[in-house]
Amino acid sequence: MKIKILNQSITNFHGDIIIVNLFEGIKLPGGATGAVDKALDGMITKLIKNKEITGKLGECVVLHTFNKIKPDKVLIVGLGKSSEFGLEQIRKASGAAAKQARKTKAKKVGTVVHGAGIRGLEPGAAAQALIEGTLLALYEFKEYKKPEQSNIEEFSVVEMDKQKNKSFQKGIKTGKILAESQNIARDLINEPSNNLTPKKLDQRIKSIIKNAGLEKIIGYNCLNKTDIKKLKMGALISVAQGSDNEPKFIILRIKNPKKPLICLIGKTVTFDSGGISLKPSANMGLMKGDMSGGASVIGATLALAKAKTKLNLMTIIPAVENMPSAKASRPGDVVRAMNNKTIEIISTDAEGRMT
């Protein structure tokens, strides 16, 4: 989806739908909403009076403009109570509005930045929250199904005041980085386990880094089963040994020797059956998501790299699959960790603390 800034009146936007807002309890809209209301001969005010628009957080009301202004439709999104308003309310309202706009099959959407300048909110921070809420709400995992809904192709932030452009641009860029990185993590979490074994995760991360053009920023190292055994990582091996899919110990690195080292570690069990301590079959398919910790730190690392962080960062992703078999660890087994401590396994479904 293309995102851009337009310096013009919201009523002159050339597109399918415009998004304006309303606080709860407001009887006479002002600002951009007031301008749209005036152009529509007071239609919004009438609906407020009739309590058909309340301004409750996330409430969305779509109106047809009947050629009174250039866009075909207007979407009024509720911002909730002004006394409770903040960045999280912007994210929630923006997400609700984006979903509703998509339902109208809109291709070109124009929006104001909700809350810029209200209660001391910096315009760039408001723009960032707008983009985060929009992109996160529009996320779909489309790998194996035909998308059920049409996609918004162009999303325009409409603002009359050109002096806000620089702040908006910075906020939009940051919001896009954060939301897209989170959505990459969501893609990894939603991926079926047969298509995201430790080996395939290794390949996937390399591909993500390459496609993002971050190969010179993020250092990459992956230890295989032989390497892991040489390092005597007995706890990690004990979780993986029941599976035919070998473990991978993946290390991402953003170097800055001038800063203290920060380490991110995420649990990355690509499928957790529980091992010999087998989980109940109901909802076991959700255990493809037992690598959510790893996906989260991958997303965080990507976001930091795209934002050109000055941190000295190491991200550790110990990828394993926990399966029952004749080779699997048993309750009562004792294994030796890399630090030479011994660990008695009471339940093989307590694998997270072992990796």
XYZ file of C-alpha atoms in Angstrom:
355
model
C 0.000 0.000 0.000
C 1.385 3.367 -1.049
C 1.357 6.026 1.683
C 1.715 9.723 0.919
C 1.002 13.217 2.265
C -1.322 15.651 0.475
C -1.489 19.332 1.393
C -5.084 20.214 0.583
C -8.562 20.349 2.013
C -9.969 16.940 2.910
C -13.134 17.816 0.961
C -11.103 18.107 -2.266
C -9.499 14.676 -1.964
C -9.709 12.665 -5.195
C -10.471 9.152 -4.042
C -13.086 6.700 -2.856
C -13.440 7.592 0.808
C -12.201 10.117 3.358
C -11.801 9.481 7.087
C -12.545 12.168 9.665
C -13.185 11.846 13.393
C -15.390 12.779 16.299
C -14.927 12.779 20.061
C -17.636 11.350 22.268
C -20.063 13.994 23.522
C -19.373 16.543 20.761
C -22.594 18.034 19.387
C -21.160 20.400 16.793
C -18.116 19.049 14.887
C -15.149 21.302 14.176
C -11.909 21.116 12.200
C -11.862 18.795 9.191
C -15.029 17.051 10.375
C -16.744 20.424 10.596
C -15.633 21.320 7.061
C -17.053 18.046 5.742
C -20.251 18.569 7.738
C -20.678 22.031 6.223
C -20.117 20.687 2.700
C -22.730 17.993 3.361
C -25.299 20.565 4.539
C -25.019 19.599 8.208
C -25.611 15.880 7.694
C -23.090 14.874 10.388
C -24.593 17.306 12.921
C -28.063 15.896 12.245
C -26.847 12.328 12.791
C -25.165 13.379 16.046
C -28.414 14.979 17.191
C -30.287 11.771 16.337
C -27.626 9.768 18.244
C -26.737 7.824 15.108
C -23.155 9.012 15.568
C -21.876 8.978 19.158
C -18.103 9.286 18.819
C -17.444 6.177 20.919
C -13.955 4.805 20.403
C -13.776 2.744 17.222
C -17.349 3.483 16.119
C -17.470 3.846 12.322
C -20.267 5.468 10.338
C -20.085 5.681 6.532
C -22.006 8.365 4.637
C -22.528 8.780 0.900
C -21.650 12.284 -0.298
C -23.976 12.359 -3.332
C -21.440 14.453 -5.286
C -21.519 17.321 -2.773
C -17.770 16.806 -2.347
C -15.267 14.935 -4.525
C -14.895 11.684 -2.546
C -17.785 9.230 -2.878
C -17.987 8.420 0.832
C -17.105 9.855 4.231
C -16.201 7.676 7.199
C -16.558 9.209 10.661
C -14.574 7.294 13.288
C -15.094 7.734 17.013
C -12.120 8.794 19.144
C -13.809 8.127 22.479
C -13.697 10.500 25.433
C -11.324 13.437 25.009
C -10.207 13.055 28.643
C -8.908 9.544 27.866
C -7.405 10.343 24.481
C -3.839 9.342 23.647
C -1.697 7.462 21.132
C -3.341 4.102 21.842
C -6.754 5.600 21.073
C -5.350 6.855 17.754
C -4.128 3.336 16.928
C -7.481 1.771 17.793
C -9.535 4.358 15.919
C -7.241 4.213 12.881
C -7.418 0.434 12.791
C -11.204 0.397 13.023
C -11.477 3.019 10.273
C -9.061 1.170 7.982
C -11.003 -2.087 8.298
C -14.286 -0.321 7.606
C -12.815 1.514 4.606
C -11.633 -1.804 3.186
C -15.138 -3.233 3.578
C -16.404 -0.478 1.272
C -13.942 -1.804 -1.362
C -12.158 1.554 -1.416
C -8.887 1.651 -3.357
C -7.900 5.250 -2.602
C -8.350 6.431 0.972
C -7.695 9.869 2.435
C -7.496 10.571 6.160
C -6.770 13.313 8.624
C -4.208 12.618 11.360
C -6.418 11.981 14.362
C -5.522 14.036 17.408
C -2.446 15.877 16.116
C -1.904 18.704 18.606
C -4.709 17.606 20.953
C -3.725 17.273 24.629
C -0.135 18.058 23.700
C 0.260 15.171 21.227
C 3.121 15.884 18.843
C 1.973 15.688 15.174
C 4.675 13.172 14.235
C 3.732 10.844 17.101
C 0.075 11.057 16.079
C 0.988 10.263 12.449
C 3.079 7.307 13.613
C 0.176 5.929 15.664
C -2.158 6.426 12.681
C 0.063 4.361 10.381
C 0.727 1.674 12.998
C -2.983 1.217 13.675
C -3.835 1.189 9.972
C -1.199 -1.306 8.810
C -1.652 -3.645 11.768
C -5.441 -3.681 11.307
C -5.207 -4.398 7.577
C -2.887 -7.391 8.107
C -3.966 -10.674 6.554
C -2.087 -13.968 6.317
C -2.589 -14.686 2.620
C -0.056 -17.402 1.891
C -2.486 -20.286 1.363
C -5.839 -18.630 0.649
C -7.181 -16.197 -1.878
C -7.688 -12.853 -0.091
C -11.339 -12.464 0.877
C -11.244 -8.669 0.752
C -9.985 -6.117 -1.738
C -6.897 -4.174 -0.729
C -6.493 -0.453 -0.236
C -3.910 0.602 -2.812
C -3.269 4.221 -1.850
C -3.490 5.771 1.611
C -3.139 9.552 1.803
C -2.573 11.643 4.905
C -4.379 14.902 4.121
C -3.235 18.081 5.879
C -3.592 21.745 4.932
C -0.602 22.917 7.001
C 2.640 22.211 5.094
C 4.666 22.987 8.208
C 3.573 19.629 9.635
C 4.970 17.680 6.662
C 8.435 17.046 8.102
C 7.034 15.797 11.397
C 4.424 13.703 9.590
C 7.026 12.165 7.266
C 9.169 11.086 10.206
C 6.161 9.645 12.035
C 4.879 7.834 8.953
C 8.306 6.303 8.299
C 8.659 5.065 11.881
C 5.089 3.773 12.004
C 5.598 1.899 8.740
C 8.837 0.305 9.978
C 7.258 -0.846 13.246
C 4.022 -2.148 11.728
C 5.684 -3.945 8.820
C 8.196 -5.597 11.164
C 5.361 -6.756 13.425
C 3.509 -8.118 10.409
C 6.588 -10.105 9.351
C 6.593 -11.636 12.839
C 2.882 -12.413 12.471
C 3.544 -14.126 9.137
C 6.152 -16.363 10.783
C 3.812 -17.202 13.671
C 0.941 -18.061 11.308
C 3.085 -20.264 9.066
C 2.225 -23.995 9.362
C 4.917 -25.985 11.144
C 5.579 -28.250 8.157
C 6.640 -25.148 6.237
C 8.612 -23.587 9.074
C 10.909 -26.248 10.466
C 14.142 -24.986 12.071
C 15.922 -25.409 8.718
C 13.197 -23.563 6.808
C 13.159 -20.807 9.436
C 16.897 -20.375 8.896
C 16.293 -19.983 5.150
C 13.326 -17.681 5.723
C 15.249 -15.276 7.969
C 18.070 -15.032 5.422
C 15.517 -14.238 2.720
C 13.783 -11.585 4.862
C 17.097 -9.847 5.583
C 18.095 -9.958 1.907
C 14.735 -8.665 0.654
C 14.904 -5.793 3.138
C 18.398 -4.854 1.923
C 19.822 -5.295 5.424
C 22.636 -7.750 4.682
C 25.308 -5.156 5.474
C 23.590 -4.115 8.702
C 22.521 -7.442 10.227
C 25.253 -10.039 10.673
C 24.033 -13.640 10.403
C 25.334 -16.896 11.832
C 23.595 -20.250 12.115
C 24.908 -23.205 14.130
C 23.806 -26.643 12.936
C 23.361 -29.824 14.990
C 27.056 -30.699 14.783
C 28.051 -27.232 15.989
C 25.516 -27.385 18.820
C 26.867 -30.749 19.978
C 30.461 -29.483 19.863
C 29.453 -26.616 22.134
C 27.850 -29.176 24.480
C 24.417 -27.541 24.450
C 22.863 -30.608 26.053
C 19.657 -28.888 27.172
C 18.885 -27.649 23.658
C 19.732 -31.003 22.068
C 17.489 -32.821 24.559
C 14.441 -30.938 23.262
C 15.282 -31.475 19.592
C 16.397 -35.109 19.660
C 12.916 -36.596 19.192
C 12.437 -34.864 15.846
C 13.818 -35.658 12.397
C 14.033 -31.894 11.858
C 17.414 -30.887 13.220
C 17.826 -27.831 15.455
C 19.321 -24.525 14.355
C 20.901 -21.967 16.675
C 20.556 -18.670 14.823
C 22.398 -15.493 15.804
C 21.633 -12.036 14.386
C 24.098 -9.240 15.077
C 24.040 -5.455 14.783
C 27.454 -4.259 15.929
C 28.371 -1.029 17.682
C 31.426 -1.576 19.923
C 30.913 1.854 21.505
C 27.707 0.678 23.178
C 27.085 -2.039 25.810
C 25.821 -5.317 24.389
C 22.068 -5.890 24.479
C 20.792 -9.412 23.856
C 17.317 -10.416 22.676
C 16.370 -14.083 23.081
C 13.121 -15.609 21.855
C 11.690 -19.070 22.472
C 11.557 -20.728 19.054
C 9.895 -24.138 19.255
C 8.610 -24.431 15.695
C 6.136 -27.081 16.811
C 5.537 -28.216 20.374
C 3.765 -31.552 20.682
C 4.923 -31.774 24.292
C 7.286 -34.605 23.396
C 6.805 -37.814 25.408
C 4.701 -35.713 27.828
C 2.260 -35.359 24.948
C -0.184 -32.461 24.922
C -3.948 -33.103 24.508
C -4.933 -33.245 20.836
C -7.485 -30.428 21.169
C -5.973 -27.241 19.761
C -2.537 -28.812 19.398
C -2.360 -27.202 15.957
C -1.959 -23.852 17.693
C 1.426 -25.050 18.919
C 2.866 -23.917 15.588
C 2.882 -20.595 17.419
C 5.299 -21.767 20.105
C 7.979 -19.937 18.164
C 6.279 -16.578 18.753
C 9.118 -15.415 20.981
C 11.610 -16.018 18.193
C 9.355 -14.318 15.648
C 9.030 -11.312 17.952
C 12.774 -10.812 18.385
C 13.269 -11.263 14.628
C 10.704 -8.517 14.025
C 12.311 -6.286 16.651
C 15.754 -6.756 15.094
C 14.432 -5.906 11.634
C 12.742 -2.772 12.966
C 15.905 -1.613 14.734
C 18.017 -2.264 11.636
C 15.615 -0.369 9.367
C 15.598 2.511 11.843
C 19.433 2.548 11.725
C 19.804 1.851 15.416
C 23.000 2.754 17.249
C 22.536 -0.177 19.638
C 25.043 -3.005 19.997
C 22.614 -5.875 19.539
C 22.723 -9.667 19.537
C 19.551 -11.642 18.820
C 19.470 -15.355 19.641
C 16.925 -17.692 18.051
C 17.273 -21.316 19.289
C 15.014 -23.120 16.799
C 13.888 -26.648 17.680
C 10.941 -28.977 17.165
C 9.648 -30.902 20.207
C 8.350 -34.297 19.069
C 7.804 -37.767 20.602
C 9.749 -40.708 19.191
C 12.062 -43.534 20.244
C 14.867 -40.946 20.189
C 13.046 -38.390 22.318
C 14.002 -37.328 25.826
C 12.006 -39.016 28.603
C 10.691 -37.752 31.922
C 13.367 -38.634 34.466
C 16.283 -38.145 32.063
C 19.206 -36.016 33.246
C 20.992 -33.791 30.736
C 23.995 -31.511 31.012
C 23.738 -27.892 29.851
C 26.468 -25.811 28.226
C 27.386 -24.294 31.614
C 28.001 -27.844 32.936
C 24.920 -27.839 35.174
C 22.789 -30.974 35.191
C 19.026 -30.809 34.689
C 16.492 -33.518 35.516
C 13.581 -33.567 33.087
C 10.276 -33.926 34.941
C 8.096 -33.119 31.918
C 9.272 -32.951 28.322
C 6.571 -30.324 27.813
C 8.638 -27.894 29.902
C 10.952 -27.482 26.932
C 10.982 -23.691 26.851
C 13.280 -23.367 29.850
C 15.632 -25.923 28.264
C 16.158 -24.041 25.023
